[in-house]
Short mmCIF file of C-alpha atoms in Angstrom, two decimals:
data_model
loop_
_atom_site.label_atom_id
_atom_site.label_comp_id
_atom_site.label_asym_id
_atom_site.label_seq_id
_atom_site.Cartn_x
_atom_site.Cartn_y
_atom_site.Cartn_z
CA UNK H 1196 62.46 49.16 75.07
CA UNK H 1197 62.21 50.78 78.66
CA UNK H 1198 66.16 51.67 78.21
CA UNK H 1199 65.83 53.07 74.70
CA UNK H 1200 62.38 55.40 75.95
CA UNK H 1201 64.69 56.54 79.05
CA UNK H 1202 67.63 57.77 76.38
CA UNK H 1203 65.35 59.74 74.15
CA UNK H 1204 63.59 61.30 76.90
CA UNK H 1205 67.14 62.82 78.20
CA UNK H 1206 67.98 63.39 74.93
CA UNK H 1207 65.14 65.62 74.32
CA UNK H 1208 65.45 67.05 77.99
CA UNK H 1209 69.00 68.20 77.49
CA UNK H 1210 68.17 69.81 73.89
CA UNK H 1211 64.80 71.84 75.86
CA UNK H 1212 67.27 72.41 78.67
CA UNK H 1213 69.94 73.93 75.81
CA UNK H 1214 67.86 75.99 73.79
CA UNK H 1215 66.49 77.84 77.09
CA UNK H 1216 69.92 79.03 77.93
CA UNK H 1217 70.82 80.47 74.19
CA UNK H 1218 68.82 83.40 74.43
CA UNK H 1219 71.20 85.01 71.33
CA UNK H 1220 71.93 84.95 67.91
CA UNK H 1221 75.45 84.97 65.92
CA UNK H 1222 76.32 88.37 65.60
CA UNK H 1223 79.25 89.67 62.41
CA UNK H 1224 82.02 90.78 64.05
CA UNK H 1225 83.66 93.90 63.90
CA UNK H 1226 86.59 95.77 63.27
CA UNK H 1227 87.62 99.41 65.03
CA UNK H 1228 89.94 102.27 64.19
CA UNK H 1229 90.13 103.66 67.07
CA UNK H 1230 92.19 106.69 65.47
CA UNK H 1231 89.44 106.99 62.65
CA UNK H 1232 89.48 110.65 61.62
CA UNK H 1233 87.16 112.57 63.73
CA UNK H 1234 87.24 110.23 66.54
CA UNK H 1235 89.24 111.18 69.76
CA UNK H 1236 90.34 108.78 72.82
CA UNK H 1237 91.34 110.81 76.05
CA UNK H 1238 92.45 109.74 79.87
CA UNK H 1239 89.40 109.78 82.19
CA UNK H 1240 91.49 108.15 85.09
CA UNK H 1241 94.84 106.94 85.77
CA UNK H 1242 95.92 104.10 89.14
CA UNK H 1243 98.40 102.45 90.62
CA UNK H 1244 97.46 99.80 93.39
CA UNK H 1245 98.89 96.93 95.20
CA UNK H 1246 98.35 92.74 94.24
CA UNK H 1247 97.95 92.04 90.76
CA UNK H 1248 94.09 92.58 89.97
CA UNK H 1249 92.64 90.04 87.12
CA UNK H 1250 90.40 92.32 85.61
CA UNK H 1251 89.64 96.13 85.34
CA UNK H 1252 86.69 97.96 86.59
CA UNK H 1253 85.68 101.89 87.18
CA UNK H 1254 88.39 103.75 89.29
CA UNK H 1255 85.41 106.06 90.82
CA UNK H 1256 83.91 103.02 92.11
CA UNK H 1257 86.93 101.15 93.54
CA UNK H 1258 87.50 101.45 97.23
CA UNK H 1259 91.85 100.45 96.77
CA UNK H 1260 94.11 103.29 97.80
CA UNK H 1261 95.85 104.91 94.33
CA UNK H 1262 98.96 104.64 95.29
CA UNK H 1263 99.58 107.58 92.92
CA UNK H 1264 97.72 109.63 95.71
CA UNK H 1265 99.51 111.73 98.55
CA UNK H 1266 99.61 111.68 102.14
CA UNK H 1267 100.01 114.66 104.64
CA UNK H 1268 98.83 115.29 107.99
CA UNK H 1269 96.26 118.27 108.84
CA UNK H 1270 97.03 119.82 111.97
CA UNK H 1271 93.01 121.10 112.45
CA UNK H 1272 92.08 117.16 112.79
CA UNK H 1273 95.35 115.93 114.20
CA UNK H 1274 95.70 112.96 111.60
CA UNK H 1275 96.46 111.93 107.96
CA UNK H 1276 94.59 112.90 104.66
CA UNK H 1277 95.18 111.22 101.12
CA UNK H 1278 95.00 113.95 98.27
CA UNK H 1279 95.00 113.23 94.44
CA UNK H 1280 97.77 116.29 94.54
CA UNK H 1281 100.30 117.68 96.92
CA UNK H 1282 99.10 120.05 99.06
CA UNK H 1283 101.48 123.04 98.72
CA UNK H 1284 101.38 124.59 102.15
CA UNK H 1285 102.22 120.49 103.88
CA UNK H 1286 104.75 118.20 104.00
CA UNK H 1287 103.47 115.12 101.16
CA UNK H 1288 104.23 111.71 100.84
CA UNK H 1289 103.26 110.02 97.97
CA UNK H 1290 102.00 106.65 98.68
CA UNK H 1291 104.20 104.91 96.55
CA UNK H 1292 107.35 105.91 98.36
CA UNK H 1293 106.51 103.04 100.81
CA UNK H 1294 106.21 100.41 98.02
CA UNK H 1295 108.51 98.14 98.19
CA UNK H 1296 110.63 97.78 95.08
CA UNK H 1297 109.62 94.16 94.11
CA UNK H 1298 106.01 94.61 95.55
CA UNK H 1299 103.60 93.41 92.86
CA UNK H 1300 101.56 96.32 91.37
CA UNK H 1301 98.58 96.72 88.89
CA UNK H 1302 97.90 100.24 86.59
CA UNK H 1303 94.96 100.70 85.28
CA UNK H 1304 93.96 103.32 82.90
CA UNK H 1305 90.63 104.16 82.06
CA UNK H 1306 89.89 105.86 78.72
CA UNK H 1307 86.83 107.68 76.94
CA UNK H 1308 87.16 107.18 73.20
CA UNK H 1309 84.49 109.53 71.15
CA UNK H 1310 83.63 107.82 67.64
CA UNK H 1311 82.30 110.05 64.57
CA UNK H 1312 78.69 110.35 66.00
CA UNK H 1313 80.32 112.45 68.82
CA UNK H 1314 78.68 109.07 71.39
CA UNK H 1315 81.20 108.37 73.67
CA UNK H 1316 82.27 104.81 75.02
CA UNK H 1317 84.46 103.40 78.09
CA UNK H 1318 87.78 101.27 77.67
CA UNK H 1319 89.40 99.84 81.12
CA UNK H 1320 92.89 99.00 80.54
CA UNK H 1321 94.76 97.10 83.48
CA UNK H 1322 98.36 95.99 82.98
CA UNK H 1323 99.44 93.98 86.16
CA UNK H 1324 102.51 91.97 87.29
CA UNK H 1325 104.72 95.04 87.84
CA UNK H 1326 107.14 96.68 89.99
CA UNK H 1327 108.28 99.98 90.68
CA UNK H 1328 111.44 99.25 88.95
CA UNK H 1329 109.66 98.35 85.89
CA UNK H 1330 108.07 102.03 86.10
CA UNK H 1331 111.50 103.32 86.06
CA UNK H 1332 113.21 101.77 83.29
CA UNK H 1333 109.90 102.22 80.56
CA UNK H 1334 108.68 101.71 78.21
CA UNK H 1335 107.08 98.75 79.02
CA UNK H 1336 105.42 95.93 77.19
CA UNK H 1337 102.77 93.90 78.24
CA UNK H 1338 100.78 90.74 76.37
CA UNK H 1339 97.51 89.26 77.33
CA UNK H 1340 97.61 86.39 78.96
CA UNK H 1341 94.42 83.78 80.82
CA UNK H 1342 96.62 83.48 83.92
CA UNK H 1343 96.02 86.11 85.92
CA UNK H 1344 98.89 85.95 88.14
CA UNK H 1345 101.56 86.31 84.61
CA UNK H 1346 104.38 89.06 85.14
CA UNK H 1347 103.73 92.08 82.43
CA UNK H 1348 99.93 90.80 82.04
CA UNK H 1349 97.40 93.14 79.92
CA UNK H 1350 93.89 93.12 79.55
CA UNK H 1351 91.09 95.35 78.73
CA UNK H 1352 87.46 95.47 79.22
CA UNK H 1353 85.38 97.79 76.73
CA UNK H 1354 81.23 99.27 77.47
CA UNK H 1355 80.39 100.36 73.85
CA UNK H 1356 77.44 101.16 71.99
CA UNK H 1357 76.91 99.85 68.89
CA UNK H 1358 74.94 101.03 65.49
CA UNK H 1359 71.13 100.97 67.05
CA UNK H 1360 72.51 102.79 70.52
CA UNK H 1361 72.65 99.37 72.15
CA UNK H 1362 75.31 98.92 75.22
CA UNK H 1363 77.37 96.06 74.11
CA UNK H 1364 80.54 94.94 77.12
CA UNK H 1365 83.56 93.52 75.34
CA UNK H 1366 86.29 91.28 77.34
CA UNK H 1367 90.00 90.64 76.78
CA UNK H 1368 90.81 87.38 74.70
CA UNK H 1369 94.02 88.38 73.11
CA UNK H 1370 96.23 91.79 72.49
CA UNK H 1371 98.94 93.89 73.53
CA UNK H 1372 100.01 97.38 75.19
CA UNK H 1373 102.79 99.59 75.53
CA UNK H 1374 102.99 102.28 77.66
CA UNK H 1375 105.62 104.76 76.12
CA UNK H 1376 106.01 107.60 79.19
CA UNK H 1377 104.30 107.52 83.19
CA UNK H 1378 105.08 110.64 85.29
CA UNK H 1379 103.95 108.41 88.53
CA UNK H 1380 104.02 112.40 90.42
CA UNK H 1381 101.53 113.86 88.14
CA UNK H 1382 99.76 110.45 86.73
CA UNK H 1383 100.41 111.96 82.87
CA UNK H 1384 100.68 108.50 80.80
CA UNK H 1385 100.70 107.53 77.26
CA UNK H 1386 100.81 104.63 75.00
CA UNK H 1387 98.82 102.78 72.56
CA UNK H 1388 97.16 98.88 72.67
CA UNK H 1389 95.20 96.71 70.37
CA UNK H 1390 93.26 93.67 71.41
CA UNK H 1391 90.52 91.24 70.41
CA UNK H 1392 87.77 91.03 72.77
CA UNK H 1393 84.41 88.83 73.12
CA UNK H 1394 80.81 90.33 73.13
CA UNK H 1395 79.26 89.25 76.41
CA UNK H 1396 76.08 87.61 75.96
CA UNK H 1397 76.69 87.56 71.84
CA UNK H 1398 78.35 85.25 70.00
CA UNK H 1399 80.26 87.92 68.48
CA UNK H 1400 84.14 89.54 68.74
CA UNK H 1401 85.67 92.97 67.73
CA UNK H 1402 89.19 93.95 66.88
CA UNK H 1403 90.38 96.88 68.63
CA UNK H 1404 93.05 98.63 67.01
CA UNK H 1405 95.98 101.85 67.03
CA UNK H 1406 94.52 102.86 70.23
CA UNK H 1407 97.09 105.71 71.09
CA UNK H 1408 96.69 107.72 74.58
CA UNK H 1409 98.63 110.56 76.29
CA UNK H 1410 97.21 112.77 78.80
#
């Protein structure tokens, strides 16, 4: 009798201890056009940095040197600066020149796609596992994949508000993109990507799809 009071009492503990972590519902998933008519997706920021990173974040926050940037050395302070562009009246060196070939790389592209209500939301693209000879010979192709460290490895990670204004954050589970053109001295880039991602916090997904870029 003692045994079968000590089983129901974890019983019960673990379902108490259960329903205080589910603090959501079930949510209907959804489905995105993300070239709907009236709706416009644009290039906020565009990177190129060293190591394959796992998962994208906000360029304007990251403290990684772009190695898109360029290098040249002011004579008033008597050392280097980094630049976003070349400085006409110096010498430049873009950062990439000292890149290895075979050096693993990560670009990330962040995007601000404008639905029909004119609200605006943030997509972070990353496609990692690369070299500077796959940047030569594009396009390139990249899958999602849950290992982190796989060559040609995409993922995305989305901050959209939905119908009542709410901020809802979206992660990679499955998708694809191709990046058609990348002028690595200027940054320009285009290409498109679908993926499915997972609501954080909601049991709930959304299909992301025809999301075409050029800048």
């Amino acid at each position: 009798m003692k045994q079968l009071f000590t089983l129901s009492f974890f019983v019960i503990s673990l379902h108490t201890a259960l329903a205080q972590v589910r603090v959501v519902e079930w949510a209907a998933n959804d489905s995105i056009r993300l070239d709907c008519e009236g709706c416009s997706l644009s290039v906020g920021d565009v990177s190129l940095q060293s190591g394959r990173q796992g998962s994208p974040f906000d360029l304007r926050k990251s403290s990684q040197p772009n190695l898109l940037h360029w290098r040249s050395y002011d004579d008033i302070i008597k050392q280097n600066v980094v630049t976003t562009q070349p400085l006409p009246w110096r010498d430049n060196t873009q950062l990439l020149d000292d890149v290895p070939e075979r050096e693993q790389l990560s670009l990330q592209i962040n995007l601000d796609w404008t639905d029909t209500l004119g609200q605006t939301h943030k997509f972070f693209l990353i496609v990692s596992g690369i070299t500077k000879s796959d940047l030569g010979s594009l396009p390139l192709e990249s899958t999602y994949d849950e290992e982190s460290g796989t060559p040609f490895r995409f993922t995305a990670f989305v901050r959209l508000k939905n119908k009542e204004g709410e901020l809802e954050s979206y992660d990679c589970i499955e998708g694809a993109c191709h990046i058609d053109t990348l002028d690595t001295k200027t940054g320009a880039v285009s290409g498109q990507f679908d993926f499915t991602g997972n609501c954080i916090g909601v049991s709930k997904r959304a299909f992301f799809f025809n999301g075409r870029f050029k800048s």
